CSV table of C-alpha atoms (C1' of nucleotides) and ligand atoms in Angstrom, one decimal:
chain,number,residue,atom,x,y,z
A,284,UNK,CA,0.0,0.0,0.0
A,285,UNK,CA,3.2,2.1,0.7
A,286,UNK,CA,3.4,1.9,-3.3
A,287,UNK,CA,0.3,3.6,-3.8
A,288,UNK,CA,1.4,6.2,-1.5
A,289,UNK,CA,4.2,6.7,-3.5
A,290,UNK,CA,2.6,7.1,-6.9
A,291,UNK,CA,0.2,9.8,-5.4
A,292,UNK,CA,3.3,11.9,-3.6
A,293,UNK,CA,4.9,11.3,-5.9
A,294,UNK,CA,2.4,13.2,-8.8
A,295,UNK,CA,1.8,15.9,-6.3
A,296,UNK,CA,-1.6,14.4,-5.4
A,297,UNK,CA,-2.5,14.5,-1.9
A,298,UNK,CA,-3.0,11.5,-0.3
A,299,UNK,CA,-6.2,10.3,0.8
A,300,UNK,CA,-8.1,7.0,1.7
A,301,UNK,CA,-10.2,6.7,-1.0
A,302,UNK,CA,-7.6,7.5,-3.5
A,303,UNK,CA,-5.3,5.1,-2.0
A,304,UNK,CA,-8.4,2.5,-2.5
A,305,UNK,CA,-8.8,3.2,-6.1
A,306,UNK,CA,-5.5,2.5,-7.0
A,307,UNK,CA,-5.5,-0.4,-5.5
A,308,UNK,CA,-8.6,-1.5,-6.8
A,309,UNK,CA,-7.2,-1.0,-10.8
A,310,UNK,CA,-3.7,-2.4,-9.7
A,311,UNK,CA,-5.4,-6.0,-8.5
A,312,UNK,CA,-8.8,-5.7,-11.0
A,313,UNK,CA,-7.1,-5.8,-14.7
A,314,UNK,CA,-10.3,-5.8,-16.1
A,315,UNK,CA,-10.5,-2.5,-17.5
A,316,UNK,CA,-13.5,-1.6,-14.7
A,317,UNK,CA,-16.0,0.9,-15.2
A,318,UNK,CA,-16.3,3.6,-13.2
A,319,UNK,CA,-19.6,1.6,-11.7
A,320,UNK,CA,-17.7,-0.9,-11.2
A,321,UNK,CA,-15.4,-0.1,-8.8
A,322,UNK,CA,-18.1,2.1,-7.1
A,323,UNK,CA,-20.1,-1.2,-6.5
A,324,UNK,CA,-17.1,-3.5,-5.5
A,325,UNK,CA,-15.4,-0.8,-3.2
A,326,UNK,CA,-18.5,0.4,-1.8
A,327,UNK,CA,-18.8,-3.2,-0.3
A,328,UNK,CA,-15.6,-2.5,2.1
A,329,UNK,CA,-15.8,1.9,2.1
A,330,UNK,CA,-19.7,2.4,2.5
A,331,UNK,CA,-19.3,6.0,3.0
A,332,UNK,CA,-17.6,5.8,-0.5
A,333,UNK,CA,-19.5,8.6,-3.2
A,334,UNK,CA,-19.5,7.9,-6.9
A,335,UNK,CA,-18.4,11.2,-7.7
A,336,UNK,CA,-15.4,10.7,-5.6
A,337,UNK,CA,-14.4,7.8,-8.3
A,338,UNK,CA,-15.3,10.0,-10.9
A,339,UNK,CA,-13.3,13.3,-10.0
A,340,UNK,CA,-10.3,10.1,-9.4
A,341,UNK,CA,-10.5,8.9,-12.1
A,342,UNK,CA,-10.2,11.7,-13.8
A,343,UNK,CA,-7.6,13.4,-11.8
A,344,UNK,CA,-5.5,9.7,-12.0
A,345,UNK,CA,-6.0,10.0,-16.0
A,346,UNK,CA,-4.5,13.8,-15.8
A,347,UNK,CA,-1.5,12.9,-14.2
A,348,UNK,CA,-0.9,9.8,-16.4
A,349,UNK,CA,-1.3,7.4,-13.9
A,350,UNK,CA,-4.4,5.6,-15.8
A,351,UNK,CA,-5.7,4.6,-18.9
A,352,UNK,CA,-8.8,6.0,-20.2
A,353,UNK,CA,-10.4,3.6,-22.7
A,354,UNK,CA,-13.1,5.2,-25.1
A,355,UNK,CA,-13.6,1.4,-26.5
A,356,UNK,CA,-16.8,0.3,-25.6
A,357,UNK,CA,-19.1,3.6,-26.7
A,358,UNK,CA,-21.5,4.1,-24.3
A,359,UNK,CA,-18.9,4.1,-20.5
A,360,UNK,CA,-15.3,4.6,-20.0
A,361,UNK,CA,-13.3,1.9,-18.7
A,362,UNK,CA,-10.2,2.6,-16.9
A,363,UNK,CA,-7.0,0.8,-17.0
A,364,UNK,CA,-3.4,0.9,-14.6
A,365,UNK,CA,-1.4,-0.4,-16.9
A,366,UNK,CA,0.3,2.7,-18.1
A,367,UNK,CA,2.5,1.1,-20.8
A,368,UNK,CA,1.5,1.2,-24.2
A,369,UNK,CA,-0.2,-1.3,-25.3
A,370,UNK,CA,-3.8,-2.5,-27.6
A,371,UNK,CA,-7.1,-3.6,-26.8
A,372,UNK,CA,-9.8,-5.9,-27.6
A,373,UNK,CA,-13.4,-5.8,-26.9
A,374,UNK,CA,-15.2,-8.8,-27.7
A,375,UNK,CA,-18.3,-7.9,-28.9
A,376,UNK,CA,-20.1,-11.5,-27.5
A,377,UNK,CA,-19.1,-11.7,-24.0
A,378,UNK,CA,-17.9,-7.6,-23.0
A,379,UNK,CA,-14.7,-8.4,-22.5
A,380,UNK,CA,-11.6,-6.1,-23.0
A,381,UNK,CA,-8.5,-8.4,-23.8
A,382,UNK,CA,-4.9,-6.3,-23.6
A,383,UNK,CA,-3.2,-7.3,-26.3
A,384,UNK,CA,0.7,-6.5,-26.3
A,385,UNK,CA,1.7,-4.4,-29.4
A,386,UNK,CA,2.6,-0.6,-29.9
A,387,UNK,CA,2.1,1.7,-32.3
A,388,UNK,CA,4.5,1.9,-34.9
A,389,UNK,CA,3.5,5.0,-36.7
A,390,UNK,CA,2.7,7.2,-33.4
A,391,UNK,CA,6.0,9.1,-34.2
A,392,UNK,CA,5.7,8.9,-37.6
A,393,UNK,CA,2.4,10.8,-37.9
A,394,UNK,CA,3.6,13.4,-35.8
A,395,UNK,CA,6.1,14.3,-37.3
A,396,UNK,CA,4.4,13.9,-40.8
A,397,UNK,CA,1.3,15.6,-39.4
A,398,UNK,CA,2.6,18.4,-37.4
A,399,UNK,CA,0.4,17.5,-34.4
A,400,UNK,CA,1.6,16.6,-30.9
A,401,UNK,CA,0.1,13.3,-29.9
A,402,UNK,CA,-0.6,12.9,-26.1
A,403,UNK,CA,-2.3,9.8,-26.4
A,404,UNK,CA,-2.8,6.6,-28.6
A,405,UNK,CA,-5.2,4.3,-28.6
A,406,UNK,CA,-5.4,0.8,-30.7
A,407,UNK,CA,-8.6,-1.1,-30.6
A,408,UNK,CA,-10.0,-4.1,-32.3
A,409,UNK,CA,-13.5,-5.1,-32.2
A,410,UNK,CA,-14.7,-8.9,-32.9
A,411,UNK,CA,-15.2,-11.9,-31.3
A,412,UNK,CA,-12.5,-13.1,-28.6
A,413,UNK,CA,-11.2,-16.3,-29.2
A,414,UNK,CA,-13.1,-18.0,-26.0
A,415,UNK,CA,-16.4,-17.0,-27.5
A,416,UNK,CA,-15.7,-18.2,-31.3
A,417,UNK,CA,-15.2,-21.8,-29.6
A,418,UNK,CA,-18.9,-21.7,-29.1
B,631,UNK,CA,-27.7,10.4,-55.7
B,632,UNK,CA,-28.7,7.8,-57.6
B,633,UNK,CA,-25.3,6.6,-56.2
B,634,UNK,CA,-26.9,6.8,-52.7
B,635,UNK,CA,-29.6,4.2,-54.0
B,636,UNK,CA,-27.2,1.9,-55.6
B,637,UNK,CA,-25.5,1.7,-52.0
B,638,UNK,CA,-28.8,1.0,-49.9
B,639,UNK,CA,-30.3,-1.2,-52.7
B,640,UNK,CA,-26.8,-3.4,-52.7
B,641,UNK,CA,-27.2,-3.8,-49.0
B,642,UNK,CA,-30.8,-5.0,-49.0
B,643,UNK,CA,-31.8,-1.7,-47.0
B,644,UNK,CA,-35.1,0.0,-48.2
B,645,UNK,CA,-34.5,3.3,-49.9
B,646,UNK,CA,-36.1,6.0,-48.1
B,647,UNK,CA,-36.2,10.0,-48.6
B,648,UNK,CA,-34.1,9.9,-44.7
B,649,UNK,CA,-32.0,7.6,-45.4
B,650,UNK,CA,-30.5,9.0,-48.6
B,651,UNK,CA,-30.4,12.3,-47.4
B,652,UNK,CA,-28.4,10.7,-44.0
B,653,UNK,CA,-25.9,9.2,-46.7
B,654,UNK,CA,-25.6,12.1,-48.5
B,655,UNK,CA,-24.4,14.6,-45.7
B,656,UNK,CA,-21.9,12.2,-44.5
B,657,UNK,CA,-20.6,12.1,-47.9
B,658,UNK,CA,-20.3,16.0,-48.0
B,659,UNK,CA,-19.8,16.7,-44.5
B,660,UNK,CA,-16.4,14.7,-44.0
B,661,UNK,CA,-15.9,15.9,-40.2
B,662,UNK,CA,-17.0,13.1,-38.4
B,663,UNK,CA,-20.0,14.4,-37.3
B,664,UNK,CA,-22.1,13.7,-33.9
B,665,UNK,CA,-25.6,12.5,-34.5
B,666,UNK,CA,-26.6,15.2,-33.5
B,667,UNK,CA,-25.0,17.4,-36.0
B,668,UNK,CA,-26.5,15.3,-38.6
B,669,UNK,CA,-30.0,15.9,-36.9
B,670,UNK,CA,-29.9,19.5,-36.4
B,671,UNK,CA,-28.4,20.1,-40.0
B,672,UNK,CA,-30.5,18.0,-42.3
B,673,UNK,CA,-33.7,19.7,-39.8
B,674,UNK,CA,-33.3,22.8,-41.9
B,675,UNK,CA,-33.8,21.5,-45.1
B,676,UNK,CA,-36.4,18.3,-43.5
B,677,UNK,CA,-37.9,19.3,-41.2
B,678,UNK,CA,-40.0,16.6,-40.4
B,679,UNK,CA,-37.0,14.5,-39.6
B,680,UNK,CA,-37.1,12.9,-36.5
B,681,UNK,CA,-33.6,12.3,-34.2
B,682,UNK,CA,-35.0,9.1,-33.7
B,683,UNK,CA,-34.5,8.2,-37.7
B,684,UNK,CA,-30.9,9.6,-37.7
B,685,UNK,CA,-29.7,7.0,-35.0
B,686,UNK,CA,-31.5,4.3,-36.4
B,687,UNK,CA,-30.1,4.8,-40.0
B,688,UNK,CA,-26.9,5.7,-38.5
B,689,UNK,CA,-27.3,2.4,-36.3
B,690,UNK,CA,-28.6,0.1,-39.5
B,691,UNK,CA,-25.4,1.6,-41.8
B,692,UNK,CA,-22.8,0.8,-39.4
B,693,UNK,CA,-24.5,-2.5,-39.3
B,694,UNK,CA,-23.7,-3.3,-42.8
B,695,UNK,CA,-20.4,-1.7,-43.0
B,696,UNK,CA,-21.6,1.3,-44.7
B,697,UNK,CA,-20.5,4.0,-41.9
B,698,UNK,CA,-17.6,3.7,-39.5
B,699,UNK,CA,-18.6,4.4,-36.0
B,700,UNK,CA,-15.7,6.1,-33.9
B,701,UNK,CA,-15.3,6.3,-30.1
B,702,UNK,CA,-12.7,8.5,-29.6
B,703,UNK,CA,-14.2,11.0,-27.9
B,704,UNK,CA,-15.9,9.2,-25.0
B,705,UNK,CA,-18.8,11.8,-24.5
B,706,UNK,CA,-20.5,10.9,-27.8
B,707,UNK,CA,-20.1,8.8,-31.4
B,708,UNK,CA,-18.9,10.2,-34.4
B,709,UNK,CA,-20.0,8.9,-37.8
B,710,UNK,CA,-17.9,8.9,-40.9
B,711,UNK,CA,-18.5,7.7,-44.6
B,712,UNK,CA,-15.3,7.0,-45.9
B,713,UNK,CA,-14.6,3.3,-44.8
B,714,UNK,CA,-11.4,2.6,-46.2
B,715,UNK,CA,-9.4,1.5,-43.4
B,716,UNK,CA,-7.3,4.7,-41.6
B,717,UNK,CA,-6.6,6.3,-38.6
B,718,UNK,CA,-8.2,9.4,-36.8
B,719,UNK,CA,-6.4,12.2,-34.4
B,720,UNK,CA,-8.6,13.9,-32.1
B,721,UNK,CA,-7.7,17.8,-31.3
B,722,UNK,CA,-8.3,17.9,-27.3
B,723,UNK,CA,-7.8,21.9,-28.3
B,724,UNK,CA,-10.5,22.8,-31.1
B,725,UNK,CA,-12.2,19.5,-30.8
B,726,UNK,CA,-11.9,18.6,-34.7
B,727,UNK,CA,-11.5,14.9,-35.9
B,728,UNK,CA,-8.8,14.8,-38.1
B,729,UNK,CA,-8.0,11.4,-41.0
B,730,UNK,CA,-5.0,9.7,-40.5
B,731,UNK,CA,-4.3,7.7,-43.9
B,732,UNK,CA,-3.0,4.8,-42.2
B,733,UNK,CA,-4.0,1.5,-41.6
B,734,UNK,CA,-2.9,-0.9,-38.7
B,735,UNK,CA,-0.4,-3.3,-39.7
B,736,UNK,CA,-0.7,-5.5,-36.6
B,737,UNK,CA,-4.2,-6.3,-37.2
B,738,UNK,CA,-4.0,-9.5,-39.0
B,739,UNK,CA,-1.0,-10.7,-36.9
B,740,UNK,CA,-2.9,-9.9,-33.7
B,741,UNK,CA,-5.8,-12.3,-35.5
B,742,UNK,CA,-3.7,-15.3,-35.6
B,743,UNK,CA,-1.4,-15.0,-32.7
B,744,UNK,CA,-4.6,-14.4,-30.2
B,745,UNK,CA,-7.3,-16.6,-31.8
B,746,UNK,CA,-9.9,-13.8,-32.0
B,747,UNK,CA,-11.8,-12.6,-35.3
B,748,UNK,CA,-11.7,-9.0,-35.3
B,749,UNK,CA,-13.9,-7.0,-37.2
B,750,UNK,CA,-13.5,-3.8,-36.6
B,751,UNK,CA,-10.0,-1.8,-36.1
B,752,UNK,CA,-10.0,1.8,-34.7
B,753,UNK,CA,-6.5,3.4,-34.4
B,754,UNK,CA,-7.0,6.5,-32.2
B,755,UNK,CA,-4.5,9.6,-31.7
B,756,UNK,CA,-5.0,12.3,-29.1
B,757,UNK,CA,-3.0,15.5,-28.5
B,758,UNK,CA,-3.3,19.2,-29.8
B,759,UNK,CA,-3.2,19.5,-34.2
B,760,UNK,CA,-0.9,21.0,-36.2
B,761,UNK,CA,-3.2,24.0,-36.8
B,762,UNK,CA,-4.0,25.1,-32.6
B,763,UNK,CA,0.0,24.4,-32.2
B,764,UNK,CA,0.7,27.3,-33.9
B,765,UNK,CA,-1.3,30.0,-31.5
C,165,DT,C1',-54.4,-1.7,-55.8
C,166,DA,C1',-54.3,-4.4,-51.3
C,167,DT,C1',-51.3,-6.1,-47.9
C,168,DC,C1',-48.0,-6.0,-44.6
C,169,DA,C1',-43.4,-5.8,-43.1
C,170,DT,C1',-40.5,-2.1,-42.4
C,171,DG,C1',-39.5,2.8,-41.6
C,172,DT,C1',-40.6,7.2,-39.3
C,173,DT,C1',-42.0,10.2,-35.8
C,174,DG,C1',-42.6,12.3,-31.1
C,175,DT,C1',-42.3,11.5,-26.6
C,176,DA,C1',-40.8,9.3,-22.6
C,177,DA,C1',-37.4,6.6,-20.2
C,178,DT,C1',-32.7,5.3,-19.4
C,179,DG,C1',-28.0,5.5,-17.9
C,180,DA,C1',-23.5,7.5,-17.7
C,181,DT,C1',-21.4,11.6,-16.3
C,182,DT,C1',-21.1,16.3,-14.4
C,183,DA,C1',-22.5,20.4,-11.4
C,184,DC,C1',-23.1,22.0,-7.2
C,185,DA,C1',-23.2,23.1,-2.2
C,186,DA,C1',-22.3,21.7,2.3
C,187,DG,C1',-19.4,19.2,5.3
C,188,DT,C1',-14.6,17.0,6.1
C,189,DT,C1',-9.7,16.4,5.9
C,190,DA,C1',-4.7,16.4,4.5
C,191,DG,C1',-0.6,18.7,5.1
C,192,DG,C1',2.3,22.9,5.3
C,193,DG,C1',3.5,26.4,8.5
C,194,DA,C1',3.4,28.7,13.3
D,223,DT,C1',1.8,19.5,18.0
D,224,DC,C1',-1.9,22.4,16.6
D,225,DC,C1',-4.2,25.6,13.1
D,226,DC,C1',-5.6,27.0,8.9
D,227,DT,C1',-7.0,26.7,4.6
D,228,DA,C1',-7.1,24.8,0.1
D,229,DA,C1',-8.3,20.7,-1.5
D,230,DC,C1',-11.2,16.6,-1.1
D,231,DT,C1',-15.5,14.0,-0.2
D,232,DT,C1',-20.2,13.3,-0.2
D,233,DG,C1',-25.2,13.3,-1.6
D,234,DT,C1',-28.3,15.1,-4.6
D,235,DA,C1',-29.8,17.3,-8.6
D,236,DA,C1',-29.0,18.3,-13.3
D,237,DT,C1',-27.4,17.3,-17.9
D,238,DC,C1',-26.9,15.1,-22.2
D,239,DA,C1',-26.5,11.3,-25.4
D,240,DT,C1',-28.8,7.4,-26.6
D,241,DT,C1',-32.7,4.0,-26.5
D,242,DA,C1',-37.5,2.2,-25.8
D,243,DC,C1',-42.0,2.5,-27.3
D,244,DA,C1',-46.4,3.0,-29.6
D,245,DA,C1',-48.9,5.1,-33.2
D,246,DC,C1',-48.7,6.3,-37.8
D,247,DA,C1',-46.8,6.2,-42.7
D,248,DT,C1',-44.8,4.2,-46.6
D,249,DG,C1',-42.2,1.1,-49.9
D,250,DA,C1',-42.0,-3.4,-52.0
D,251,DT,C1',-44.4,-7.2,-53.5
D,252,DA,C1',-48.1,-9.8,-55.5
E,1259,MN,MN1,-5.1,-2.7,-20.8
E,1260,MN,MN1,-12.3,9.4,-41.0
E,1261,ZN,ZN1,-15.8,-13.1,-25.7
E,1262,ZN,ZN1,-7.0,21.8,-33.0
DNA sequence: TATCATGTTGTAATGATTACAAGTTAGGGA
DNA sequence: TCCCTAACTTGTAATCATTACAACATGATA
């Protein structure tokens, strides 16, 4: 839990219980939760927690880098802690969002190319995951 | 826009006055517009239109292929005719959706490597554009 | 031209997200 | 260690995109 600490001190973000809760919750939930989501599951352990407190985390966790924010699905966000770049894959059948280990290879390029500064990059694929199509 | 016909008529979808003049502004209004947009626009010119239509259509053309449906913002969908296979940048600055001409090379490879069929590849870039860069 | 499945419309409902105001707290300085 | 205040949290209300629904209209087919 020290870790967490560490992140948030370490962003200039004060420290506080709920914060420290969130992180945890994305670091040990790879799932790519909604916001909902970890509202329901936390609020099991932290009833005082509010919804808006995830949402204004969330958000301030997204400004400072330190998560993911995943436009995939359409109609919610779904937030991620893994930081490094890397792909996604929503399977249409079953909801779920699979991480699938590739970069980019033309971020730089099209900057360059383009003359825009890119802050973000996102790679989805949209189908049927490979569990599913075995049904 | 006897083009427009051919297009529904190919697709087995019914030719109505709606759904060619839906086709038509997304082939002349190449900005990725919301559905909204599409709604408030055509209004002037239809105005018995109903919002109701302009998601459906836009819902039954992404269906068969015939619009791309992006997510990039998060807050809302953006529709766009041209479905040859590239990438989009989003200006978090002005807001405009600009075409990347790229296509993903990993797409295939992710395919076979992770057993999924994917049907749908969305390559995303976020940052500030070329042209709000310059102020 | 009659039929009917399909499309259109207007309105109401839904659901995710944001706005806001009042109470609480983290953390730097006395 | 204790105060002070800006920042955070909470609960509720509002917003906004999208969907559900039911009544009406229309296009394709025979
Ligand atoms: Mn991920
Ligand atoms: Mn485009
Ligand atoms: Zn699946
Ligand atoms: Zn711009």
């Amino acid at each position: 839990m020290d870790n967490y600490v560490q992140i948030l001190k370490k962003n200039g973000l004060k420290v506080t219980p709920q914060r420290l809760e969130i992180l945890k919750y994305l670091d040990t939930h790879r799932t790519h939760p909604t916001a909902d989501t970890i509202y329901s599951d936390l609020k099991k352990t932290t009833p005082s927690l509010s919804k808006t407190t995830v949402y204004n985390t969330l958000q301030h966790l997204g400004e400072h880098g330190l998560v993911y924010t995943l436009t995939i699905s359409g109609s919610e966000l779904r937030f991620d802690s893994v930081i490094n770049p890397h792909h996604h894959f929503l399977c249409k059948t079953c909801g779920s969002i699979i991480d699938i280990d590739i970069e980019c290879p033309n971020a730089r390029k099209v900057e360059s190319a383009g003359g825009h500064r890119i802050d973000e990059v996102h790679g989805y694929f949209k189908g049927v995951c490979a569990s599913c199509l075995k049904e």
